[in-house]
mmCIF file of C-alpha atoms and ligand atoms in Angstrom:
data_model
loop_
_atom_site.group_PDB
_atom_site.id
_atom_site.type_symbol
_atom_site.label_atom_id
_atom_site.label_comp_id
_atom_site.label_asym_id
_atom_site.label_seq_id
_atom_site.Cartn_x
_atom_site.Cartn_y
_atom_site.Cartn_z
ATOM 1 C CA MET A 670 -1.450 -17.721 -5.019
ATOM 2 C CA ASP A 671 -3.277 -19.312 -7.952
ATOM 3 C CA ILE A 672 -5.392 -16.165 -8.319
ATOM 4 C CA TYR A 673 -2.337 -13.924 -7.891
ATOM 5 C CA ASN A 674 -0.585 -15.974 -10.596
ATOM 6 C CA GLN A 675 -3.452 -14.992 -12.924
ATOM 7 C CA ILE A 676 -2.658 -11.323 -12.258
ATOM 8 C CA GLY A 677 0.742 -12.203 -13.680
ATOM 9 C CA GLU A 678 -0.815 -13.948 -16.679
ATOM 10 C CA LEU A 679 -2.757 -10.734 -17.393
ATOM 11 C CA GLY A 680 0.609 -8.955 -17.552
ATOM 12 C CA VAL A 681 0.019 -6.578 -14.642
ATOM 13 C CA ALA A 682 2.169 -8.033 -11.826
ATOM 14 C CA GLY A 683 4.917 -5.507 -12.559
ATOM 15 C CA VAL A 684 3.156 -2.651 -14.353
ATOM 16 C CA THR A 685 5.813 0.034 -13.796
ATOM 17 C CA ILE A 686 8.888 -2.219 -13.988
ATOM 18 C CA PRO A 687 10.992 -1.960 -17.174
ATOM 19 C CA GLU A 688 10.310 -4.572 -19.845
ATOM 20 C CA GLU A 689 13.877 -5.883 -19.755
ATOM 21 C CA TYR A 690 13.093 -7.322 -16.286
ATOM 22 C CA GLY A 691 9.738 -8.733 -17.375
ATOM 23 C CA GLY A 692 7.609 -5.747 -16.369
ATOM 24 C CA ALA A 693 5.093 -3.910 -18.539
ATOM 25 C CA GLY A 694 7.191 -0.717 -18.628
ATOM 26 C CA LEU A 695 4.110 1.441 -18.100
ATOM 27 C CA SER A 696 3.415 4.490 -15.946
ATOM 28 C CA TYR A 697 2.138 5.078 -12.410
ATOM 29 C CA GLN A 698 -1.059 6.436 -13.963
ATOM 30 C CA ASP A 699 -1.492 3.019 -15.622
ATOM 31 C CA LEU A 700 -0.743 1.195 -12.380
ATOM 32 C CA CYS A 701 -3.382 3.288 -10.593
ATOM 33 C CA VAL A 702 -6.008 2.241 -13.159
ATOM 34 C CA VAL A 703 -5.116 -1.445 -12.653
ATOM 35 C CA LEU A 704 -5.256 -1.162 -8.855
ATOM 36 C CA SER A 705 -8.530 0.794 -8.863
ATOM 37 C CA GLU A 706 -10.181 -1.826 -11.063
ATOM 38 C CA LEU A 707 -8.861 -4.697 -8.942
ATOM 39 C CA ALA A 708 -10.005 -2.973 -5.736
ATOM 40 C CA LYS A 709 -13.565 -2.889 -7.062
ATOM 41 C CA SER A 710 -13.596 -6.663 -6.521
ATOM 42 C CA SER A 711 -10.961 -7.267 -3.876
ATOM 43 C CA VAL A 712 -8.918 -4.785 -1.867
ATOM 44 C CA SER A 713 -6.876 -7.725 -0.550
ATOM 45 C CA TYR A 714 -5.570 -8.649 -3.995
ATOM 46 C CA ALA A 715 -5.109 -5.005 -4.928
ATOM 47 C CA VAL A 716 -3.002 -4.322 -1.858
ATOM 48 C CA THR A 717 -0.953 -7.482 -2.384
ATOM 49 C CA LEU A 718 -0.146 -6.218 -5.879
ATOM 50 C CA SER A 719 0.440 -2.656 -4.665
ATOM 51 C CA VAL A 720 2.952 -3.664 -1.971
ATOM 52 C CA SER A 721 4.671 -6.138 -4.281
ATOM 53 C CA THR A 722 4.984 -3.442 -6.946
ATOM 54 C CA MET A 723 6.343 -0.943 -4.401
ATOM 55 C CA SER A 724 8.978 -3.496 -3.334
ATOM 56 C CA GLN A 725 9.814 -4.240 -6.962
ATOM 57 C CA SER A 726 10.218 -0.520 -7.597
ATOM 58 C CA ILE A 727 12.863 -0.429 -4.840
ATOM 59 C CA LEU A 728 14.767 -3.208 -6.628
ATOM 60 C CA ALA A 729 14.331 -1.498 -9.997
ATOM 61 C CA GLU A 730 15.477 1.913 -8.760
ATOM 62 C CA PHE A 731 18.052 1.112 -6.103
ATOM 63 C CA GLY A 732 19.174 -2.418 -6.997
ATOM 64 C CA ASN A 733 22.316 -3.099 -9.030
ATOM 65 C CA GLU A 734 22.121 -4.985 -12.319
ATOM 66 C CA GLU A 735 22.773 -8.346 -10.705
ATOM 67 C CA GLN A 736 20.053 -7.833 -8.046
ATOM 68 C CA LYS A 737 17.522 -6.714 -10.667
ATOM 69 C CA LYS A 738 18.217 -9.707 -12.929
ATOM 70 C CA LYS A 739 18.135 -12.129 -10.030
ATOM 71 C CA TYR A 740 14.955 -11.022 -8.229
ATOM 72 C CA LEU A 741 12.668 -9.089 -10.583
ATOM 73 C CA PRO A 742 11.596 -11.662 -13.242
ATOM 74 C CA ALA A 743 9.824 -13.992 -10.772
ATOM 75 C CA LEU A 744 7.976 -10.941 -9.389
ATOM 76 C CA THR A 745 7.006 -9.288 -12.651
ATOM 77 C CA SER A 746 5.662 -12.630 -13.929
ATOM 78 C CA GLY A 747 3.386 -12.927 -10.882
ATOM 79 C CA GLU A 748 4.986 -16.237 -9.921
ATOM 80 C CA GLU A 749 6.196 -14.690 -6.646
ATOM 81 C CA ILE A 750 5.202 -11.804 -4.364
ATOM 82 C CA ALA A 751 7.499 -9.236 -2.748
ATOM 83 C CA ALA A 752 7.011 -7.534 0.626
ATOM 84 C CA PHE A 753 8.235 -4.411 2.394
ATOM 85 C CA ALA A 754 9.450 -4.729 5.992
ATOM 86 C CA LEU A 755 9.885 -1.433 7.822
ATOM 87 C CA SER A 756 7.514 -1.402 10.848
ATOM 88 C CA GLU A 757 8.260 -2.906 14.244
ATOM 89 C CA SER A 758 6.166 -3.131 17.428
ATOM 90 C CA HIS A 759 7.542 0.127 18.891
ATOM 91 C CA SER A 760 8.303 1.778 15.555
ATOM 92 C CA GLY A 761 5.254 2.447 13.387
ATOM 93 C CA SER A 762 4.828 6.142 12.584
ATOM 94 C CA ASP A 763 8.320 6.805 13.983
ATOM 95 C CA ALA A 764 9.919 4.614 11.357
ATOM 96 C CA ALA A 765 13.469 5.848 12.052
ATOM 97 C CA ALA A 766 13.311 4.317 15.566
ATOM 98 C CA LEU A 767 13.507 0.742 14.271
ATOM 99 C CA LYS A 768 15.648 -1.671 16.287
ATOM 100 C CA THR A 769 16.290 -4.699 14.080
ATOM 101 C CA THR A 770 20.066 -4.929 13.756
ATOM 102 C CA ALA A 771 22.306 -5.977 10.896
ATOM 103 C CA LYS A 772 25.812 -6.655 12.193
ATOM 104 C CA LYS A 773 28.630 -6.685 9.656
ATOM 105 C CA VAL A 774 30.491 -9.993 9.505
ATOM 106 C CA GLU A 775 32.762 -11.507 6.900
ATOM 107 C CA GLY A 776 30.908 -11.791 3.600
ATOM 108 C CA GLY A 777 27.661 -10.266 4.814
ATOM 109 C CA TYR A 778 25.471 -9.270 7.740
ATOM 110 C CA ILE A 779 23.741 -11.015 10.645
ATOM 111 C CA LEU A 780 20.149 -9.823 11.170
ATOM 112 C CA ASN A 781 18.387 -9.943 14.545
ATOM 113 C CA GLY A 782 14.968 -8.522 15.409
ATOM 114 C CA THR A 783 11.242 -8.765 14.672
ATOM 115 C CA LYS A 784 9.288 -6.901 12.003
ATOM 116 C CA MET A 785 5.561 -6.369 12.482
ATOM 117 C CA TRP A 786 2.480 -5.680 10.312
ATOM 118 C CA ILE A 787 4.106 -7.081 7.209
ATOM 119 C CA THR A 788 1.672 -7.309 4.315
ATOM 120 C CA SER A 789 2.110 -10.683 2.524
ATOM 121 C CA GLY A 790 4.306 -11.955 5.366
ATOM 122 C CA GLY A 791 4.592 -15.719 4.961
ATOM 123 C CA ILE A 792 3.489 -15.827 1.315
ATOM 124 C CA ALA A 793 6.051 -13.433 -0.165
ATOM 125 C CA LYS A 794 9.346 -14.882 -1.335
ATOM 126 C CA THR A 795 11.397 -11.677 -1.476
ATOM 127 C CA TYR A 796 11.469 -9.186 1.420
ATOM 128 C CA ILE A 797 12.965 -5.688 1.451
ATOM 129 C CA VAL A 798 14.052 -5.428 5.080
ATOM 130 C CA MET A 799 15.186 -2.218 6.782
ATOM 131 C CA ALA A 800 17.683 -2.866 9.589
ATOM 132 C CA ARG A 801 20.161 -0.895 11.640
ATOM 133 C CA THR A 802 23.814 -1.122 10.637
ATOM 134 C CA GLY A 803 24.893 2.024 12.452
ATOM 135 C CA GLU A 804 24.033 4.857 14.811
ATOM 136 C CA GLU A 805 20.545 5.639 16.167
ATOM 137 C CA GLY A 806 18.185 7.587 13.919
ATOM 138 C CA HIS A 807 17.649 7.438 10.186
ATOM 139 C CA LYS A 808 21.314 7.629 9.184
ATOM 140 C CA GLY A 809 22.071 4.196 10.677
ATOM 141 C CA ILE A 810 19.449 2.304 8.640
ATOM 142 C CA SER A 811 20.240 0.056 5.658
ATOM 143 C CA ALA A 812 18.028 -1.934 3.266
ATOM 144 C CA PHE A 813 18.490 -5.640 2.565
ATOM 145 C CA ILE A 814 16.952 -8.237 0.290
ATOM 146 C CA VAL A 815 16.018 -11.331 2.302
ATOM 147 C CA ARG A 816 14.569 -14.467 0.757
ATOM 148 C CA ASP A 817 11.944 -16.759 2.242
ATOM 149 C CA GLY A 818 13.722 -19.850 3.567
ATOM 150 C CA ALA A 819 16.927 -18.061 4.603
ATOM 151 C CA GLU A 820 18.438 -19.701 7.687
ATOM 152 C CA GLY A 821 17.427 -17.822 10.843
ATOM 153 C CA PHE A 822 14.397 -16.223 9.152
ATOM 154 C CA SER A 823 10.958 -17.398 10.292
ATOM 155 C CA TYR A 824 7.394 -16.130 10.496
ATOM 156 C CA GLY A 825 5.752 -15.089 13.766
ATOM 157 C CA LYS A 826 2.212 -14.141 14.727
ATOM 158 C CA LYS A 827 -0.375 -13.856 11.971
ATOM 159 C CA GLU A 828 -2.790 -10.994 12.694
ATOM 160 C CA ASN A 829 -6.531 -11.609 12.883
ATOM 161 C CA LYS A 830 -7.835 -8.505 11.141
ATOM 162 C CA MET A 831 -11.185 -6.739 10.670
ATOM 163 C CA GLY A 832 -10.754 -6.678 6.883
ATOM 164 C CA TRP A 833 -8.224 -7.530 4.169
ATOM 165 C CA LYS A 834 -9.026 -11.149 4.961
ATOM 166 C CA VAL A 835 -7.237 -12.608 1.927
ATOM 167 C CA SER A 836 -4.072 -10.586 2.524
ATOM 168 C CA PRO A 837 -1.970 -12.096 5.325
ATOM 169 C CA THR A 838 -0.324 -9.680 7.779
ATOM 170 C CA ARG A 839 2.444 -11.324 9.749
ATOM 171 C CA GLU A 840 5.525 -10.856 11.879
ATOM 172 C CA LEU A 841 8.959 -11.624 10.442
ATOM 173 C CA VAL A 842 11.475 -12.993 12.939
ATOM 174 C CA PHE A 843 15.231 -12.775 12.365
ATOM 175 C CA GLU A 844 17.448 -14.845 14.662
ATOM 176 C CA ASN A 845 21.072 -14.678 13.590
ATOM 177 C CA CYS A 846 19.946 -14.636 9.972
ATOM 178 C CA PHE A 847 22.890 -14.354 7.597
ATOM 179 C CA VAL A 848 22.373 -12.075 4.588
ATOM 180 C CA PRO A 849 25.165 -12.086 2.004
ATOM 181 C CA GLU A 850 26.871 -8.782 1.199
ATOM 182 C CA GLU A 851 25.480 -8.822 -2.344
ATOM 183 C CA ASP A 852 21.962 -8.500 -0.925
ATOM 184 C CA LEU A 853 22.603 -5.080 0.613
ATOM 185 C CA LEU A 854 20.793 -2.414 -1.431
ATOM 186 C CA GLN A 855 22.992 0.536 -2.339
ATOM 187 C CA THR A 856 25.321 1.361 0.559
ATOM 188 C CA GLU A 857 25.043 1.234 4.340
ATOM 189 C CA GLY A 858 22.916 4.082 5.734
ATOM 190 C CA MET A 859 20.722 4.454 2.627
ATOM 191 C CA GLY A 860 17.830 2.351 3.983
ATOM 192 C CA PHE A 861 15.610 5.123 5.359
ATOM 193 C CA LYS A 862 15.746 7.188 2.198
ATOM 194 C CA ILE A 863 15.036 4.090 0.103
ATOM 195 C CA ALA A 864 12.027 3.276 2.311
ATOM 196 C CA LEU A 865 10.588 6.802 2.302
ATOM 197 C CA SER A 866 11.017 7.304 -1.415
ATOM 198 C CA ALA A 867 9.219 3.965 -1.987
ATOM 199 C CA LEU A 868 6.427 5.147 0.320
ATOM 200 C CA ASP A 869 6.067 8.310 -1.783
ATOM 201 C CA ARG A 870 4.755 6.128 -4.610
ATOM 202 C CA GLY A 871 3.103 3.550 -2.334
ATOM 203 C CA ARG A 872 0.903 6.301 -0.949
ATOM 204 C CA ILE A 873 -0.332 7.177 -4.433
ATOM 205 C CA THR A 874 -1.186 3.556 -5.176
ATOM 206 C CA ILE A 875 -3.010 3.125 -1.846
ATOM 207 C CA GLY A 876 -5.008 6.215 -2.897
ATOM 208 C CA SER A 877 -5.922 4.509 -6.172
ATOM 209 C CA ILE A 878 -7.110 1.399 -4.304
ATOM 210 C CA ALA A 879 -9.293 3.635 -2.125
ATOM 211 C CA VAL A 880 -10.793 5.261 -5.246
ATOM 212 C CA GLY A 881 -11.718 1.876 -6.772
ATOM 213 C CA LEU A 882 -13.244 0.665 -3.517
ATOM 214 C CA ALA A 883 -15.268 3.871 -3.021
ATOM 215 C CA GLN A 884 -16.481 3.770 -6.633
ATOM 216 C CA ARG A 885 -17.732 0.189 -6.227
ATOM 217 C CA ALA A 886 -19.517 1.080 -2.956
ATOM 218 C CA LEU A 887 -21.176 4.029 -4.720
ATOM 219 C CA ASP A 888 -22.219 1.752 -7.623
ATOM 220 C CA GLU A 889 -23.805 -0.713 -5.207
ATOM 221 C CA ALA A 890 -25.616 2.051 -3.282
ATOM 222 C CA VAL A 891 -27.088 3.778 -6.348
ATOM 223 C CA LYS A 892 -28.161 0.509 -7.992
ATOM 224 C CA TYR A 893 -29.877 -0.609 -4.806
ATOM 225 C CA ALA A 894 -31.548 2.768 -4.214
ATOM 226 C CA LEU A 895 -32.969 2.806 -7.751
ATOM 227 C CA ASP A 896 -34.370 -0.680 -7.297
ATOM 228 C CA ARG A 897 -35.666 -0.589 -3.720
ATOM 229 C CA LYS A 898 -39.145 0.850 -3.255
ATOM 230 C CA GLN A 899 -40.692 2.284 -0.080
ATOM 231 C CA PHE A 900 -43.768 4.509 0.169
ATOM 232 C CA ASN A 901 -44.486 3.653 -3.518
ATOM 233 C CA GLN A 902 -41.264 5.081 -4.944
ATOM 234 C CA ALA A 903 -37.612 4.206 -5.439
ATOM 235 C CA ILE A 904 -35.711 5.264 -2.325
ATOM 236 C CA PHE A 905 -33.258 7.069 -4.662
ATOM 237 C CA ASP A 906 -35.994 9.666 -5.235
ATOM 238 C CA PHE A 907 -36.113 10.690 -1.578
ATOM 239 C CA GLN A 908 -33.950 13.780 -1.570
ATOM 240 C CA GLY A 909 -32.414 12.956 1.810
ATOM 241 C CA LEU A 910 -30.884 9.788 0.343
ATOM 242 C CA GLN A 911 -30.275 11.274 -3.095
ATOM 243 C CA PHE A 912 -28.159 14.085 -1.627
ATOM 244 C CA MET A 913 -26.182 11.499 0.342
ATOM 245 C CA MET A 914 -25.363 9.745 -2.946
ATOM 246 C CA THR A 915 -24.562 12.983 -4.790
ATOM 247 C CA ASP A 916 -22.090 13.803 -1.995
ATOM 248 C CA MET A 917 -20.598 10.305 -2.270
ATOM 249 C CA ALA A 918 -20.219 10.679 -6.053
ATOM 250 C CA THR A 919 -18.633 14.126 -5.706
ATOM 251 C CA GLU A 920 -16.112 12.923 -3.127
ATOM 252 C CA VAL A 921 -15.171 9.904 -5.275
ATOM 253 C CA GLU A 922 -14.584 12.167 -8.275
ATOM 254 C CA CYS A 923 -12.439 14.614 -6.233
ATOM 255 C CA SER A 924 -10.359 11.724 -4.918
ATOM 256 C CA ARG A 925 -9.882 10.218 -8.380
ATOM 257 C CA LEU A 926 -8.685 13.539 -9.789
ATOM 258 C CA LEU A 927 -6.257 14.091 -6.925
ATOM 259 C CA VAL A 928 -4.811 10.569 -7.224
ATOM 260 C CA GLU A 929 -4.470 11.040 -11.001
ATOM 261 C CA GLU A 930 -2.676 14.345 -10.442
ATOM 262 C CA ALA A 931 -0.280 12.738 -7.945
ATOM 263 C CA ALA A 932 0.463 9.873 -10.349
ATOM 264 C CA ARG A 933 0.904 12.273 -13.294
ATOM 265 C CA ASN A 934 3.391 14.340 -11.272
ATOM 266 C CA PHE A 935 5.317 11.211 -10.456
ATOM 267 C CA ASP A 936 5.370 10.059 -14.107
ATOM 268 C CA ASN A 937 6.596 13.494 -15.198
ATOM 269 C CA GLY A 938 9.430 13.407 -12.670
ATOM 270 C CA ILE A 939 7.867 16.133 -10.530
ATOM 271 C CA LYS A 940 8.536 15.326 -6.866
ATOM 272 C CA ASN A 941 5.435 16.663 -5.181
ATOM 273 C CA GLN A 942 5.204 14.962 -1.816
ATOM 274 C CA LYS A 943 2.443 17.315 -0.704
ATOM 275 C CA VAL A 944 0.036 16.228 -3.458
ATOM 276 C CA ALA A 945 0.956 12.523 -3.007
ATOM 277 C CA CYS A 946 0.104 12.725 0.708
ATOM 278 C CA MET A 947 -3.061 14.744 -0.013
ATOM 279 C CA ALA A 948 -4.144 12.062 -2.506
ATOM 280 C CA LYS A 949 -3.676 9.278 0.065
ATOM 281 C CA LEU A 950 -5.405 11.297 2.770
ATOM 282 C CA LYS A 951 -8.379 12.417 0.691
ATOM 283 C CA ALA A 952 -8.979 9.120 -1.134
ATOM 284 C CA THR A 953 -8.781 6.894 1.948
ATOM 285 C CA ASP A 954 -10.976 9.194 4.076
ATOM 286 C CA THR A 955 -13.428 9.207 1.166
ATOM 287 C CA ALA A 956 -13.373 5.403 0.950
ATOM 288 C CA MET A 957 -14.211 5.166 4.657
ATOM 289 C CA LYS A 958 -17.053 7.697 4.399
ATOM 290 C CA VAL A 959 -18.506 6.364 1.147
ATOM 291 C CA THR A 960 -18.433 2.693 2.182
ATOM 292 C CA THR A 961 -20.075 3.590 5.521
ATOM 293 C CA ASP A 962 -22.762 5.590 3.712
ATOM 294 C CA ALA A 963 -23.286 2.724 1.249
ATOM 295 C CA VAL A 964 -24.141 0.453 4.196
ATOM 296 C CA GLN A 965 -26.593 3.154 5.356
ATOM 297 C CA VAL A 966 -28.277 3.352 1.940
ATOM 298 C CA LEU A 967 -28.770 -0.431 1.858
ATOM 299 C CA GLY A 968 -30.061 -0.389 5.441
ATOM 300 C CA GLY A 969 -30.452 -3.741 7.205
ATOM 301 C CA VAL A 970 -29.272 -5.868 4.294
ATOM 302 C CA GLY A 971 -26.200 -3.657 3.931
ATOM 303 C CA TYR A 972 -25.117 -4.773 7.371
ATOM 304 C CA THR A 973 -25.245 -8.450 6.398
ATOM 305 C CA SER A 974 -22.806 -10.478 4.326
ATOM 306 C CA GLU A 975 -25.595 -11.068 1.779
ATOM 307 C CA TYR A 976 -24.384 -7.855 0.100
ATOM 308 C CA PRO A 977 -20.723 -6.869 -0.290
ATOM 309 C CA VAL A 978 -20.898 -3.365 1.201
ATOM 310 C CA GLU A 979 -20.152 -4.444 4.792
ATOM 311 C CA ARG A 980 -16.900 -6.002 3.491
ATOM 312 C CA PHE A 981 -16.093 -2.782 1.654
ATOM 313 C CA MET A 982 -16.539 -0.842 4.903
ATOM 314 C CA ARG A 983 -14.253 -3.238 6.793
ATOM 315 C CA ASP A 984 -11.662 -3.153 4.008
ATOM 316 C CA ALA A 985 -11.705 0.663 3.903
ATOM 317 C CA LYS A 986 -10.732 1.278 7.525
ATOM 318 C CA VAL A 987 -7.120 0.156 7.355
ATOM 319 C CA LEU A 988 -6.464 2.254 4.236
ATOM 320 C CA GLN A 989 -6.495 5.225 6.645
ATOM 321 C CA ILE A 990 -3.757 3.503 8.677
ATOM 322 C CA VAL A 991 -1.300 1.782 6.284
ATOM 323 C CA GLU A 992 1.608 3.356 4.405
ATOM 324 C CA GLY A 993 1.618 6.189 6.931
ATOM 325 C CA THR A 994 -1.498 6.944 8.979
ATOM 326 C CA ASN A 995 -3.593 9.820 7.722
ATOM 327 C CA GLN A 996 -2.252 11.850 10.649
ATOM 328 C CA ILE A 997 1.303 11.237 9.315
ATOM 329 C CA GLN A 998 0.123 12.419 5.868
ATOM 330 C CA LYS A 999 -0.958 15.653 7.587
ATOM 331 C CA VAL A 1000 2.454 15.954 9.277
ATOM 332 C CA VAL A 1001 4.164 15.735 5.876
ATOM 333 C CA ILE A 1002 1.649 18.098 4.203
ATOM 334 C CA GLY A 1003 2.171 20.542 7.092
ATOM 335 C CA ARG A 1004 5.959 20.403 6.652
ATOM 336 C CA CYS A 1005 5.541 21.065 2.898
ATOM 337 C CA LEU A 1006 3.255 24.045 3.566
ATOM 338 C CA LYS A 1007 5.698 25.508 6.067
ATOM 339 C CA LYS A 1008 8.547 25.229 3.526
ATOM 340 C CA GLU A 1009 6.410 26.695 0.735
ATOM 341 C CA TYR A 1010 5.258 29.714 2.708
ATOM 342 C CA ALA A 1011 8.626 30.379 4.355
ATOM 343 C CA GLN A 1012 10.204 30.896 0.900
HETATM 344 N N1 CAA B 2182 12.264 10.422 0.114
HETATM 345 C C1 CAA B 2182 13.591 10.324 0.339
HETATM 346 N N2 CAA B 2182 14.173 10.816 1.474
HETATM 347 C C2 CAA B 2182 13.371 11.396 2.385
HETATM 348 C C3 CAA B 2182 11.977 11.521 2.201
HETATM 349 C C4 CAA B 2182 11.432 11.007 1.012
HETATM 350 N N3 CAA B 2182 10.117 11.087 0.782
HETATM 351 N N4 CAA B 2182 11.435 12.139 3.263
HETATM 352 C C5 CAA B 2182 12.456 12.418 4.090
HETATM 353 N N5 CAA B 2182 13.625 11.948 3.567
HETATM 354 C C6 CAA B 2182 14.955 12.045 4.152
HETATM 355 C C7 CAA B 2182 15.211 13.456 4.674
HETATM 356 O O1 CAA B 2182 15.754 14.290 3.685
HETATM 357 C C8 CAA B 2182 16.193 13.203 5.812
HETATM 358 O O2 CAA B 2182 17.509 13.038 5.302
HETATM 359 P P1 CAA B 2182 18.703 14.095 5.649
HETATM 360 O O3 CAA B 2182 18.828 14.099 7.136
HETATM 361 O O4 CAA B 2182 19.886 13.532 4.926
HETATM 362 O O5 CAA B 2182 18.210 15.406 5.106
HETATM 363 C C9 CAA B 2182 15.765 11.843 6.340
HETATM 364 O O6 CAA B 2182 15.024 11.184 5.297
HETATM 365 C C10 CAA B 2182 14.925 11.914 7.594
HETATM 366 O O7 CAA B 2182 13.798 12.712 7.303
HETATM 367 P P2 CAA B 2182 12.876 13.323 8.449
HETATM 368 O O8 CAA B 2182 13.726 14.102 9.386
HETATM 369 O O9 CAA B 2182 11.739 13.995 7.778
HETATM 370 O O10 CAA B 2182 12.397 11.999 9.198
HETATM 371 P P3 CAA B 2182 11.432 11.803 10.445
HETATM 372 O O11 CAA B 2182 12.056 10.831 11.374
HETATM 373 O O12 CAA B 2182 10.982 13.120 10.969
HETATM 374 O O13 CAA B 2182 10.195 10.971 9.802
HETATM 375 C C11 CAA B 2182 8.064 10.705 8.768
HETATM 376 C C12 CAA B 2182 9.405 11.456 8.826
HETATM 377 C C13 CAA B 2182 7.323 11.343 7.631
HETATM 378 C C14 CAA B 2182 7.246 10.834 10.033
HETATM 379 C C15 CAA B 2182 8.352 9.190 8.462
HETATM 380 O O14 CAA B 2182 8.933 8.556 9.581
HETATM 381 C C16 CAA B 2182 7.118 8.452 8.038
HETATM 382 O O15 CAA B 2182 6.709 8.526 6.888
HETATM 383 N N6 CAA B 2182 6.504 7.644 8.982
HETATM 384 C C17 CAA B 2182 5.436 6.762 8.643
HETATM 385 C C18 CAA B 2182 5.978 5.397 8.347
HETATM 386 C C19 CAA B 2182 5.121 4.637 7.381
HETATM 387 O O16 CAA B 2182 4.563 5.169 6.443
HETATM 388 N N7 CAA B 2182 5.030 3.325 7.588
HETATM 389 C C20 CAA B 2182 4.285 2.520 6.698
HETATM 390 C C21 CAA B 2182 4.787 1.128 6.749
HETATM 391 S S1 CAA B 2182 4.665 0.273 5.224
HETATM 392 C C22 CAA B 2182 3.075 -0.166 4.975
HETATM 393 O O17 CAA B 2182 2.154 0.203 5.656
HETATM 394 C C23 CAA B 2182 2.900 -0.997 3.773
HETATM 395 C C24 CAA B 2182 1.881 -2.039 3.896
HETATM 396 O O18 CAA B 2182 2.154 -3.084 4.401
HETATM 397 C C25 CAA B 2182 0.528 -1.847 3.326
#
């Protein structure tokens, strides 16, 4: 938290949130630059900021004045972290199948159920929780603000992950947890649309994290290859390796341009889900490929923790899974193509 607090001191804990709530009032293109730079050092911190910003954007866009004033300032200052709770054990890609219930009672709702894979679970103070207030399917889902410490709200299993070691991933357990009426976002039944529209931007920011990570892996690989000599020459000058690095550089550049395009669309109010999903897909697949190739360029030492590239490779993998697996991105891109060509 002390390091995250410093992100706040730098003024970037709420890049896209309006200034009146303590944010920087900047664009998604700006946020992508911040996240890319942060990811060059630590994907864990970048993703903590990305998910907190996505959750803040839900409050900023869908919250009423009272909710915004109450919850945003502690988040935009970096004093607190926010988290997004959609997934459950049986409901990952099929997000609309979630089972956590929110039963209407006098003055509020009673939540019961368990959320899984929650980034910043246990360290976040404000949670945006999707729960079922009505019928099966997406129409019965509502979004709630739940605070750490609420009665009936506890933390379950903490995952032991391959990467993202600084970013805790944890279950949230709701056992007759009372949430006051004023902490419902918008109206009953709006939860799925709120979640998916937040993911539209979350996918762009995950893409920007992937770009920063891939760029850093490329930097490490080229620097090492220029320095390391075998057969009386820098290994960079062996065309087999050089072409590997030119491919890495080309893929990083393509990904950066696609992420920038997706963010620019968003900033200009152009809803282009296809490009947002393409940006997430391309950039995260690139991060996986480039970090793996960086380990190859460094050879034996690349596989050890003496150099950072093995961490980059471990941190890259889950970028292909979170905020919609890359297969889900293809489902959405496919749906967009079908619509486009059927017109
Ligand atoms: N914005 C707003 N509304 C949207 C939308 C969007 N982007 N996409 C769809 N909707 C609306 C639709 O219009 C529809 O509403 P109507 O019936 O009123 O028209 C409704 O939502 C349902 O849409 P679909 O029929 O398309 O829904 P679906 O059940 O087929 O699911 C899906 C679509 C794309 C597969 C979706 O379930 C999905 O994205 N799944 C992946 C879930 C995911 O990304 N989870 C990530 C968890 S968070 C995370 O990883 C963060 C982290 O910690 C790092």
